[in-house]
Amino acid sequence: MNTITQLSSRREFLRQSALLAGSAVVSANAFGQVQIGKKTKVIIIGGGFAGLAAAYALRKKNVDVTVLESRNRLGGRVFSHIVDPAQNLTVELGAEWVGNSHIRMRELCDEFKLELLNNQFDTHLIYKNQYAKSTDWDFSDDWKGKFKVLLKQYQTMSEQDKLHLDQMDWWRYLVNNGCEGKDLILRELLDSTDFGESIRHVSAFIALATFAESSEKNEMDLKIKNGNGELARKLAEKIGQEHIHTGHKVTKIEQKNNVIVHCENGQTFEADKLICAIPTFAIKNIQWEPGLPDEKIRALNELQYARINKNALLFEKRFWQDENFDMITDQVPHYFYHATKNQPSTKGVLISYTIGEKAELVSNQNDAWRKEMIHQTLNPFFGDVRGMIESQANYYWGTDSLSQGAYAMYGINQWHTTRPALQKPFLNTHFAGEHLADWQGFMEGALVSGEAAALEVTAS
């Protein structure tokens, strides 16, 4: 029987891979395949959560690590931003949520004494210029019943069923299974927020698996007090700042008996092994000698990343009143959520979270235009709030120089083809990152993939 068929979920598959790598370490030691007394050197490209997790795991095994990060900060696509220093109000311009089922995130936060705060919301709705509070709207009873059956059926799907499901997009799967009218429009609005693009571009297998395996709030459950970047800081402290080099953009990698890494600033580093924990776009921009296999190059060219824009608006007053406030809309701002929940202040931040073409449109405008856009959507139901806006902070991940997107988005027929090609080691290099995780778009996946790569290195 196929290995994947025996496992209950994509998450279980990834965790099982990590355990197998760990078993390989024990096996190698038992049969004398690891050189005793020789301290292994490993270079890790990428100071995001995948790279930092890999470095921390290796340091605990007394491996000599060097982390090279292009940016002048750590965290990668975790980007905590203090929007009001006087009030110490912090928002996330990058990765936001920790799920209730995100075991490694929760374990590491517990280890480093980082407090996790509830970050769940009750979703309001603006649809066809009508406003409904969270308790006043829902999917139809007919569709809720059908969807419940689909989620249950996923648990008994064979590997062949999943392969077939991966051949179609999520929109088509929903339509084929009786989702129509307003139910279909609401699914598009809500689910595109999760995946970062229209559900017409997302694999039905990826979508169904995500909803079938996630927590009640789809892993939008928790956030680290004082910002998710606190975990990057703690990991860096444990790794040792002397092992971490920011502002070191890698331009060339040579692999022979060892690894030689060249940086744009002229510095070079040598090691026995390499963990490449950066987005696919950044991998492509490195000169590899010898060149990457054709299969991996094709995969790098195939994978898309979600276009997401986060527009954080600091208001002098929390006019929305409900601390658990978020709201989906069928207008340009798309999705609002209270980004300063659990942060005491009369002031507060709403983030307008846009995806796909909406994100690109919003990012290309100035703050004055964005203020008017917000006004047009909110004014009929909340009054004119423009005068309460103190400042804005905007970040568009679609033009990020390193990732060209917020997180990986597997399209039709890519999970079982593109992902394995991206995950496969190449000579002395192993790969990590949220694009190789069980689910895309979460810090948990980055951490687990980094730790799995660290185990692969010590086992090889």
XYZ file of C-alpha atoms in Angstrom:
460
model
C 0.000 0.000 0.000
C 1.216 3.519 -0.778
C 2.722 5.231 2.282
C 0.525 8.304 1.933
C -2.606 6.132 1.834
C -1.750 4.705 5.242
C -1.514 8.113 6.881
C -4.532 10.040 8.063
C -3.517 13.522 6.919
C -0.976 15.698 5.143
C 0.196 16.891 8.554
C 0.756 13.301 9.669
C 2.695 12.623 6.463
C 5.130 15.468 7.148
C 5.561 14.566 10.812
C 6.145 10.948 9.833
C 8.862 12.102 7.426
C 10.592 13.918 10.273
C 10.384 10.846 12.490
C 11.829 8.678 9.740
C 14.728 11.101 9.361
C 15.299 10.885 13.103
C 15.300 7.118 12.923
C 17.902 7.322 10.175
C 20.187 9.244 12.528
C 19.993 6.451 15.090
C 20.560 3.853 12.387
C 23.584 5.688 10.977
C 25.173 5.974 14.406
C 24.503 2.315 15.114
C 26.267 1.148 11.955
C 29.158 3.601 12.120
C 28.140 5.636 9.056
C 28.663 8.970 10.797
C 32.203 10.169 11.422
C 32.760 10.356 15.175
C 34.788 13.334 16.376
C 34.312 15.403 13.210
C 32.095 18.396 13.858
C 29.742 18.850 10.926
C 29.397 22.329 9.434
C 26.074 23.394 7.936
C 25.167 26.627 6.151
C 21.525 27.653 6.291
C 20.263 30.118 3.717
C 17.278 32.037 5.073
C 16.604 33.597 8.450
C 12.871 33.025 8.374
C 11.161 30.549 10.681
C 12.208 27.521 8.596
C 15.881 28.504 8.618
C 15.896 29.483 12.281
C 14.134 26.259 13.285
C 16.680 24.221 11.329
C 19.574 26.106 12.925
C 18.165 25.709 16.434
C 17.635 21.963 15.930
C 21.197 21.548 14.666
C 22.746 23.648 17.428
C 21.118 21.360 19.974
C 23.014 18.491 18.304
C 26.292 20.437 18.550
C 26.432 21.059 14.795
C 28.370 24.132 13.641
C 25.804 26.325 11.838
C 25.976 29.553 9.867
C 22.726 31.337 8.967
C 22.780 33.721 5.985
C 19.840 36.106 5.611
C 19.362 38.583 2.736
C 17.250 41.047 4.672
C 18.573 43.245 7.449
C 16.150 41.620 9.861
C 15.215 38.074 10.867
C 11.805 36.464 10.542
C 11.349 36.434 6.782
C 7.637 36.655 6.060
C 6.965 37.060 9.765
C 6.980 40.847 9.943
C 5.857 42.388 13.245
C 5.484 46.168 13.012
C 5.045 48.659 15.861
C 2.381 50.963 14.467
C 2.239 53.238 17.543
C 5.429 53.276 19.651
C 3.881 55.449 22.380
C 1.034 52.976 22.902
C 3.226 49.969 22.006
C 0.652 48.760 19.496
C 2.049 45.995 17.308
C 0.521 44.533 14.160
C 1.572 41.753 11.820
C 2.295 42.815 8.250
C 3.223 39.206 7.527
C 2.258 35.864 9.096
C -0.516 36.332 11.642
C -2.046 33.229 13.195
C -1.064 30.279 15.357
C -3.582 27.449 15.165
C -4.829 25.446 18.109
C -3.406 22.339 16.401
C 0.001 23.920 15.659
C 1.971 21.727 18.039
C 5.530 22.961 17.376
C 4.594 26.629 17.560
C 2.911 26.047 20.886
C 5.766 23.914 22.216
C 8.393 26.505 21.292
C 6.343 29.348 22.742
C 6.041 27.375 25.960
C 9.797 26.627 25.956
C 10.695 30.301 25.481
C 7.984 31.595 27.854
C 6.164 33.450 25.072
C 2.510 34.053 25.862
C -0.059 33.070 23.258
C -3.175 35.235 23.212
C -6.577 34.384 21.806
C -6.877 35.801 18.301
C -10.218 34.372 17.213
C -12.879 36.520 15.578
C -16.611 36.556 14.933
C -17.104 37.402 11.288
C -19.459 40.166 10.174
C -20.525 40.540 6.540
C -21.082 43.238 3.939
C -22.793 41.706 0.904
C -24.670 43.560 -1.836
C -24.390 46.747 0.218
C -26.103 45.164 3.210
C -24.409 44.770 6.605
C -24.969 41.769 8.850
C -23.467 41.126 12.268
C -21.788 37.802 12.934
C -24.957 36.336 14.408
C -27.174 37.470 11.535
C -25.798 35.597 8.533
C -24.777 32.066 7.598
C -24.672 29.578 4.752
C -27.938 27.893 3.841
C -28.913 24.819 5.831
C -28.854 22.824 2.599
C -25.228 23.707 1.837
C -24.077 23.284 5.437
C -25.417 19.742 5.365
C -23.733 18.954 2.055
C -20.406 20.428 3.168
C -20.453 18.433 6.383
C -20.815 15.246 4.320
C -17.905 16.238 2.047
C -15.620 16.845 5.028
C -16.569 13.474 6.475
C -15.968 11.695 3.162
C -12.456 13.123 2.993
C -11.456 11.041 6.026
C -11.983 7.801 4.081
C -10.635 8.898 0.685
C -8.134 6.591 -0.979
C -4.893 7.874 -2.466
C -6.456 7.497 -5.911
C -9.410 9.626 -4.831
C -7.012 12.356 -3.656
C -5.066 12.235 -6.898
C -8.318 12.639 -8.826
C -9.371 15.502 -6.567
C -6.070 17.237 -7.262
C -7.025 17.392 -10.967
C -9.730 20.030 -10.458
C -10.015 23.456 -8.868
C -11.908 24.182 -5.650
C -14.608 26.290 -7.372
C -15.457 23.455 -9.793
C -15.534 20.899 -6.960
C -17.930 23.059 -4.957
C -20.223 23.566 -7.956
C -20.169 19.863 -8.780
C -21.254 19.117 -5.215
C -24.245 21.426 -5.084
C -22.832 24.759 -3.925
C -24.608 27.561 -5.777
C -25.973 31.092 -5.574
C -25.102 33.100 -2.475
C -23.451 30.066 -0.843
C -20.955 29.865 -3.707
C -20.240 33.607 -3.620
C -19.633 33.487 0.144
C -17.317 30.523 -0.239
C -15.349 32.455 -2.853
C -15.034 35.479 -0.565
C -14.080 33.487 2.537
C -11.914 30.789 0.965
C -9.975 33.161 -1.272
C -8.986 34.951 1.947
C -7.447 31.690 3.172
C -5.615 30.839 -0.050
C -4.699 34.322 -1.267
C -6.170 33.948 -4.753
C -9.482 33.055 -6.354
C -10.695 29.549 -5.549
C -10.724 28.953 -9.310
C -6.910 28.670 -9.046
C -6.639 26.423 -5.977
C -6.444 22.630 -6.047
C -9.624 21.022 -4.750
C -7.515 18.497 -2.860
C -5.553 21.224 -1.075
C -8.734 23.090 -0.144
C -10.756 20.106 1.056
C -7.801 18.708 3.015
C -7.232 22.069 4.673
C -10.813 22.443 5.837
C -11.167 18.789 6.822
C -8.013 18.846 8.972
C -8.149 22.335 10.489
C -9.484 23.619 13.798
C -12.963 25.122 14.080
C -11.638 28.589 13.206
C -9.390 27.246 10.409
C -6.307 27.708 12.610
C -7.039 31.425 13.097
C -6.796 30.956 16.842
C -3.789 32.551 18.559
C -1.024 35.148 18.267
C 2.184 35.758 20.230
C 2.012 38.623 22.717
C 4.126 41.610 21.562
C 4.329 40.207 18.048
C 5.105 36.935 16.306
C 8.599 38.269 15.663
C 9.343 37.549 19.337
C 9.830 33.883 18.422
C 12.436 34.808 15.798
C 14.260 36.836 18.449
C 14.232 33.967 20.940
C 15.419 31.436 18.366
C 18.253 33.767 17.348
C 19.344 34.109 20.968
C 19.525 30.326 21.347
C 21.341 29.851 18.041
C 23.805 32.604 18.946
C 24.063 35.919 17.136
C 27.650 35.078 16.154
C 26.259 32.322 13.914
C 23.783 34.619 12.127
C 24.632 37.063 9.343
C 21.912 39.424 8.099
C 22.362 41.518 4.957
C 24.079 38.563 3.258
C 22.377 37.904 -0.071
C 23.521 34.618 -1.603
C 24.377 34.820 -5.294
C 26.191 31.572 -6.033
C 26.407 28.039 -4.585
C 29.153 25.557 -5.555
C 28.810 21.908 -4.620
C 31.610 19.384 -4.926
C 32.728 17.380 -1.925
C 31.509 20.245 0.223
C 29.529 23.462 -0.243
C 30.874 26.931 -1.019
C 28.409 29.829 -0.742
C 29.142 33.217 -2.294
C 27.384 36.391 -1.129
C 26.739 39.646 -2.953
C 28.940 41.526 -0.465
C 31.949 39.445 -1.506
C 32.040 37.079 1.477
C 32.223 33.317 1.024
C 31.375 30.498 3.426
C 32.227 26.790 3.323
C 30.485 23.848 4.961
C 29.763 20.146 4.647
C 26.039 20.573 4.079
C 23.541 23.255 3.096
C 19.909 23.842 4.036
C 18.142 26.129 1.584
C 15.188 27.614 3.486
C 14.072 30.398 1.154
C 11.095 30.886 -1.217
C 11.251 29.384 -4.693
C 11.671 32.758 -6.406
C 14.825 33.412 -4.380
C 16.146 29.916 -5.111
C 15.872 30.598 -8.841
C 17.923 33.787 -8.522
C 20.946 31.894 -7.198
C 23.607 30.574 -9.581
C 23.982 26.868 -8.837
C 27.132 24.966 -9.845
C 26.428 22.324 -10.942
C 23.023 23.478 -12.114
C 19.811 22.302 -10.501
C 18.116 19.249 -12.063
C 15.537 19.951 -14.789
C 12.783 18.456 -12.619
C 13.476 20.952 -9.840
C 13.754 23.893 -12.238
C 10.365 23.023 -13.725
C 8.865 22.876 -10.237
C 10.423 26.229 -9.299
C 8.879 27.749 -12.414
C 5.464 26.230 -11.734
C 4.724 27.147 -8.127
C 2.791 30.383 -7.576
C 2.707 32.513 -4.430
C -0.388 34.324 -3.178
C -0.697 38.052 -3.838
C -1.655 39.581 -0.496
C -1.717 43.215 0.611
C -2.074 44.198 4.264
C -3.172 47.778 4.864
C -3.017 48.561 8.600
C -5.114 51.568 9.613
C -4.534 53.087 13.046
C -7.735 54.671 14.401
C -7.852 56.992 17.398
C -10.916 55.078 18.584
C -12.080 51.459 18.245
C -15.378 52.392 16.640
C -16.140 48.743 15.824
C -16.485 48.167 19.615
C -16.317 44.354 19.458
C -12.759 43.186 20.270
C -13.464 39.991 18.278
C -14.437 41.981 15.184
C -13.603 40.890 11.689
C -15.639 41.292 8.527
C -15.715 39.847 5.038
C -16.947 42.086 2.221
C -17.724 41.808 -1.480
C -16.004 45.151 -2.060
C -12.398 46.151 -2.779
C -11.143 46.116 0.875
C -12.218 42.449 0.931
C -11.526 41.495 4.560
C -11.129 43.529 7.748
C -9.924 42.296 11.115
C -9.061 43.858 14.445
C -5.258 43.627 14.514
C -4.760 45.068 18.026
C -6.972 42.663 19.920
C -5.664 42.107 23.491
C -3.541 45.272 23.292
C -4.886 47.780 25.842
C -5.513 51.223 24.333
C -8.346 53.460 23.238
C -6.680 53.378 19.829
C -6.903 50.361 17.578
C -5.931 48.996 14.190
C -8.079 47.454 11.508
C -6.205 45.688 8.758
C -7.737 45.611 5.319
C -6.526 42.306 3.886
C -6.819 42.024 0.121
C -5.926 39.151 -2.179
C -5.126 38.534 -5.830
C -5.946 41.329 -8.266
C -7.523 43.370 -5.461
C -4.216 43.276 -3.580
C -2.282 44.487 -6.599
C -4.787 47.281 -7.193
C -4.689 48.511 -3.580
C -0.899 48.334 -3.368
C -0.479 50.583 -6.395
C -2.426 53.460 -4.799
C -1.406 56.025 -2.195
C -2.692 56.396 1.383
C -5.248 59.055 0.392
C -6.805 56.695 -2.174
C -6.838 53.820 0.319
C -8.523 56.035 2.919
C -11.301 56.849 0.448
C -11.676 53.185 -0.446
C -12.143 52.290 3.215
C -14.606 55.172 3.619
C -16.772 54.002 0.705
C -17.105 50.543 2.252
C -17.564 51.467 5.926
C -19.438 54.787 5.780
C -22.959 53.422 5.122
C -22.805 51.274 8.261
C -20.242 52.853 10.615
C -20.353 56.497 9.605
C -17.497 58.632 8.336
C -14.380 57.240 10.052
C -11.808 59.068 7.926
C -11.160 61.671 10.603
C -10.232 58.961 13.091
C -7.417 57.526 10.940
C -4.083 58.584 12.442
C -1.739 56.643 10.183
C -1.444 53.775 7.727
C 1.143 51.065 7.162
C 0.923 49.105 3.927
C 2.839 46.065 2.708
C 2.259 44.201 -0.558
C 3.852 40.759 -0.630
C 3.257 40.331 -4.363
C 6.290 42.485 -5.156
C 8.461 41.393 -2.245
C 11.983 41.142 -3.673
C 12.635 37.702 -2.176
C 9.310 35.886 -2.265
C 7.150 37.664 -4.875
C 4.176 36.612 -2.774
C 2.960 35.949 0.746
C 2.917 32.147 0.752
C 2.894 29.243 -1.663
C -0.338 28.312 -3.414
C -0.537 24.859 -4.939
C -2.711 24.822 -8.028
C -4.305 21.999 -9.946
C -2.238 18.782 -10.078
C 0.729 20.252 -8.190
C 0.622 18.730 -4.713
C 1.614 15.261 -5.894
C 4.031 16.446 -8.612
C 5.513 19.894 -8.008
C 5.914 19.577 -4.246
C 7.921 16.297 -4.262
C 10.291 17.776 -6.853
C 10.836 20.866 -4.718
C 11.407 18.795 -1.586
C 14.015 16.438 -3.072
C 17.616 17.040 -1.865
C 20.267 17.992 -4.424
C 23.820 16.823 -3.754
C 24.773 18.366 -0.376
C 21.704 20.612 -0.240
C 18.441 19.970 1.592
C 15.388 22.190 1.268
C 12.922 23.689 3.737
C 10.251 26.376 3.863
C 6.514 26.831 4.209
C 6.106 25.840 0.541
C 7.168 22.310 1.564
C 4.930 22.157 4.634
C 1.754 20.214 5.233
C -0.243 23.453 4.917
C 0.905 26.639 3.268
C 0.751 30.077 4.866
C 1.417 29.146 8.489
C 4.452 29.587 10.720
C 3.921 26.037 11.975
C 4.677 24.601 8.561
C 7.874 26.612 8.237
C 9.104 25.414 11.640
C 8.338 21.750 11.013
C 9.886 21.781 7.535
C 13.059 23.370 8.944
C 13.324 20.746 11.667
C 12.720 17.973 9.117
C 15.552 19.330 6.941
C 17.851 19.427 9.988
C 17.092 15.763 10.644
C 17.769 14.913 7.005
C 21.172 16.606 7.232
C 22.218 14.761 10.370
C 20.985 11.481 8.894
C 22.734 11.837 5.536
